[in-house]
CSV table of N, CA and C in Angstrom, one decimal:
chain,number,residue,atom,x,y,z
I,17,UNK,N,-287.5,-165.9,-189.2
I,17,UNK,CA,-286.0,-166.3,-189.8
I,17,UNK,C,-285.6,-164.8,-190.6
I,18,UNK,N,-284.5,-165.1,-189.5
I,18,UNK,CA,-283.6,-163.7,-189.0
I,18,UNK,C,-282.9,-163.0,-189.5
I,19,UNK,N,-283.2,-162.0,-190.1
I,19,UNK,CA,-282.1,-161.7,-191.3
I,19,UNK,C,-280.8,-160.5,-191.3
I,20,UNK,N,-280.5,-160.6,-190.0
I,20,UNK,CA,-279.7,-159.5,-189.7
I,20,UNK,C,-278.3,-160.0,-190.3
I,21,UNK,N,-277.6,-157.9,-190.5
I,21,UNK,CA,-276.1,-158.3,-190.7
I,21,UNK,C,-275.2,-157.8,-189.7
I,22,UNK,N,-274.2,-157.2,-189.9
I,22,UNK,CA,-273.4,-156.2,-189.2
I,22,UNK,C,-273.0,-155.9,-190.3
I,23,UNK,N,-273.0,-154.9,-190.6
I,23,UNK,CA,-272.0,-154.0,-191.5
I,23,UNK,C,-270.9,-152.5,-191.4
I,24,UNK,N,-270.5,-152.6,-190.3
I,24,UNK,CA,-269.3,-151.6,-190.2
I,24,UNK,C,-268.2,-150.5,-191.3
I,25,UNK,N,-268.8,-149.7,-191.3
I,25,UNK,CA,-269.2,-148.8,-189.8
I,25,UNK,C,-271.0,-149.3,-190.6
I,26,UNK,N,-271.8,-148.3,-189.9
I,26,UNK,CA,-273.1,-148.5,-190.4
I,26,UNK,C,-273.5,-147.8,-191.7
I,27,UNK,N,-272.8,-146.3,-191.5
I,27,UNK,CA,-273.1,-145.3,-193.2
I,27,UNK,C,-271.3,-145.2,-193.6
I,28,UNK,N,-271.3,-144.7,-195.0
I,28,UNK,CA,-270.3,-144.5,-194.7
I,28,UNK,C,-270.6,-142.8,-196.4
I,29,UNK,N,-269.5,-141.7,-195.9
I,29,UNK,CA,-270.1,-141.2,-196.6
I,29,UNK,C,-268.3,-140.5,-197.5
I,30,UNK,N,-267.8,-140.7,-198.5
I,30,UNK,CA,-266.7,-140.5,-198.9
I,30,UNK,C,-266.5,-139.8,-200.0
I,31,UNK,N,-265.6,-138.6,-200.7
I,31,UNK,CA,-266.0,-138.0,-202.1
I,31,UNK,C,-265.9,-139.0,-203.8
I,32,UNK,N,-265.6,-138.5,-204.0
I,32,UNK,CA,-265.6,-138.9,-205.2
I,32,UNK,C,-264.3,-139.1,-205.8
I,33,UNK,N,-263.6,-140.4,-205.5
I,33,UNK,CA,-262.2,-141.1,-206.7
I,33,UNK,C,-261.7,-141.9,-204.9
I,34,UNK,N,-261.8,-141.0,-203.9
I,34,UNK,CA,-261.6,-142.2,-202.3
I,34,UNK,C,-262.3,-142.9,-201.4
I,35,UNK,N,-261.3,-143.9,-201.8
I,35,UNK,CA,-261.6,-145.4,-200.8
I,35,UNK,C,-261.8,-145.6,-200.4
I,36,UNK,N,-263.2,-146.6,-199.8
I,36,UNK,CA,-263.7,-146.9,-199.2
I,36,UNK,C,-263.8,-147.9,-198.7
I,37,UNK,N,-263.8,-149.3,-197.4
I,37,UNK,CA,-264.5,-150.0,-197.7
I,37,UNK,C,-265.1,-150.3,-195.7
I,38,UNK,N,-265.8,-150.9,-195.7
I,38,UNK,CA,-267.2,-151.4,-195.3
I,38,UNK,C,-266.8,-153.0,-194.8
I,39,UNK,N,-266.8,-153.3,-194.2
I,39,UNK,CA,-267.1,-155.2,-193.2
I,39,UNK,C,-268.5,-155.3,-193.3
I,40,UNK,N,-269.2,-157.0,-194.0
I,40,UNK,CA,-270.1,-156.8,-193.5
I,40,UNK,C,-270.2,-158.4,-193.3
I,41,UNK,N,-270.7,-159.0,-192.3
I,41,UNK,CA,-271.0,-160.5,-191.6
I,41,UNK,C,-272.5,-160.5,-191.8
I,42,UNK,N,-272.6,-161.7,-192.0
I,42,UNK,CA,-274.5,-162.3,-192.3
I,42,UNK,C,-274.3,-162.6,-190.8
I,43,UNK,N,-275.9,-163.5,-190.5
I,43,UNK,CA,-275.1,-163.2,-189.1
I,43,UNK,C,-275.4,-165.4,-189.1
I,44,UNK,N,-274.7,-166.1,-188.1
I,44,UNK,CA,-274.4,-167.9,-189.4
I,44,UNK,C,-275.3,-168.7,-189.7
I,45,UNK,N,-275.2,-169.5,-190.1
I,45,UNK,CA,-276.5,-170.3,-191.0
I,45,UNK,C,-276.7,-169.2,-192.1
I,46,UNK,N,-276.3,-167.8,-192.8
I,46,UNK,CA,-277.0,-167.3,-194.3
I,46,UNK,C,-275.5,-167.2,-194.6
I,47,UNK,N,-275.3,-167.4,-196.1
I,47,UNK,CA,-274.0,-167.6,-196.5
I,47,UNK,C,-274.9,-166.8,-197.6
I,48,UNK,N,-275.7,-165.7,-198.4
I,48,UNK,CA,-276.2,-164.8,-198.6
I,48,UNK,C,-276.2,-163.1,-198.6
I,49,UNK,N,-275.0,-162.4,-199.4
I,49,UNK,CA,-275.4,-161.6,-198.6
I,49,UNK,C,-275.5,-160.5,-200.0
I,50,UNK,N,-276.8,-159.3,-200.6
I,50,UNK,CA,-276.3,-158.6,-202.0
I,50,UNK,C,-276.4,-157.3,-200.9
I,51,UNK,N,-275.0,-156.4,-201.9
I,51,UNK,CA,-275.0,-154.6,-201.4
I,51,UNK,C,-275.3,-153.9,-202.5
I,52,UNK,N,-276.2,-153.5,-202.0
I,52,UNK,CA,-276.3,-151.5,-202.6
I,52,UNK,C,-275.9,-150.4,-202.8
I,53,UNK,N,-275.8,-149.5,-203.1
I,53,UNK,CA,-276.3,-147.8,-202.6
I,53,UNK,C,-277.2,-147.3,-203.2
I,54,UNK,N,-276.7,-146.2,-202.7
I,54,UNK,CA,-277.9,-145.2,-202.5
I,54,UNK,C,-277.7,-144.4,-202.4
I,55,UNK,N,-278.4,-143.3,-203.9
I,55,UNK,CA,-277.4,-141.3,-203.8
I,55,UNK,C,-278.8,-141.0,-203.4
I,56,UNK,N,-278.8,-139.5,-203.1
I,56,UNK,CA,-279.7,-139.3,-202.2
I,56,UNK,C,-280.7,-138.9,-203.6
I,57,UNK,N,-281.4,-139.2,-203.4
I,57,UNK,CA,-282.8,-138.6,-204.7
I,57,UNK,C,-282.9,-139.7,-206.2
I,58,UNK,N,-282.2,-140.7,-205.6
I,58,UNK,CA,-281.9,-141.9,-206.5
I,58,UNK,C,-282.6,-143.1,-205.9
I,59,UNK,N,-282.7,-143.8,-206.8
I,59,UNK,CA,-283.0,-145.2,-206.7
I,59,UNK,C,-281.6,-146.1,-206.3
I,60,UNK,N,-282.3,-146.8,-205.4
I,60,UNK,CA,-280.8,-148.2,-204.8
I,60,UNK,C,-281.0,-148.8,-206.5
I,61,UNK,N,-279.4,-148.9,-206.5
I,61,UNK,CA,-278.8,-149.9,-207.8
I,61,UNK,C,-277.7,-150.3,-206.6
I,62,UNK,N,-277.8,-152.5,-207.5
I,62,UNK,CA,-277.2,-153.1,-207.2
I,62,UNK,C,-275.6,-152.8,-206.9
I,63,UNK,N,-274.6,-152.9,-206.6
I,63,UNK,CA,-273.4,-153.1,-206.5
I,63,UNK,C,-272.1,-154.4,-206.0
I,64,UNK,N,-273.2,-155.7,-205.7
I,64,UNK,CA,-272.0,-156.6,-205.3
I,64,UNK,C,-273.6,-157.8,-204.8
I,65,UNK,N,-273.1,-158.9,-205.1
I,65,UNK,CA,-273.5,-160.3,-204.2
I,65,UNK,C,-272.5,-161.5,-203.8
I,66,UNK,N,-273.0,-161.5,-202.6
I,66,UNK,CA,-271.4,-162.3,-202.5
I,66,UNK,C,-273.1,-163.5,-202.3
I,67,UNK,N,-272.0,-165.0,-202.5
I,67,UNK,CA,-272.8,-166.5,-201.1
I,67,UNK,C,-271.0,-166.8,-201.0
I,68,UNK,N,-271.0,-167.2,-199.9
I,68,UNK,CA,-270.1,-167.2,-198.9
I,68,UNK,C,-269.8,-166.6,-199.0
I,69,UNK,N,-267.9,-166.8,-199.1
I,69,UNK,CA,-267.0,-165.6,-198.8
I,69,UNK,C,-266.5,-164.8,-200.8
I,70,UNK,N,-267.7,-166.1,-201.8
I,70,UNK,CA,-267.2,-165.7,-202.8
I,70,UNK,C,-267.6,-164.5,-203.8
I,71,UNK,N,-267.7,-163.7,-205.1
I,71,UNK,CA,-267.8,-162.8,-205.2
I,71,UNK,C,-268.7,-163.2,-206.6
I,72,UNK,N,-270.1,-163.2,-206.5
I,72,UNK,CA,-271.1,-164.7,-207.3
I,72,UNK,C,-271.3,-163.8,-209.0
I,73,UNK,N,-272.0,-161.9,-208.2
I,73,UNK,CA,-271.6,-160.3,-209.4
I,73,UNK,C,-271.6,-159.8,-208.6
I,74,UNK,N,-270.8,-158.9,-210.1
I,74,UNK,CA,-270.5,-157.0,-209.4
I,74,UNK,C,-271.0,-156.5,-210.7
I,75,UNK,N,-271.3,-155.2,-210.3
I,75,UNK,CA,-271.6,-154.7,-211.8
I,75,UNK,C,-270.5,-153.6,-211.6
């Protein structure tokens, strides 16, 4: 099973209080997307979970 997603831009760094926009498109046939973020030296933290185009859970 291919689990590829297309994220644009691939990496993004912004300062505190700066807005950011990233697009994430799963490959055809997949309907779930989980996003996490990671700060240097810290563990991954859950950000948001989408099913199709609907937000299911976010922190």
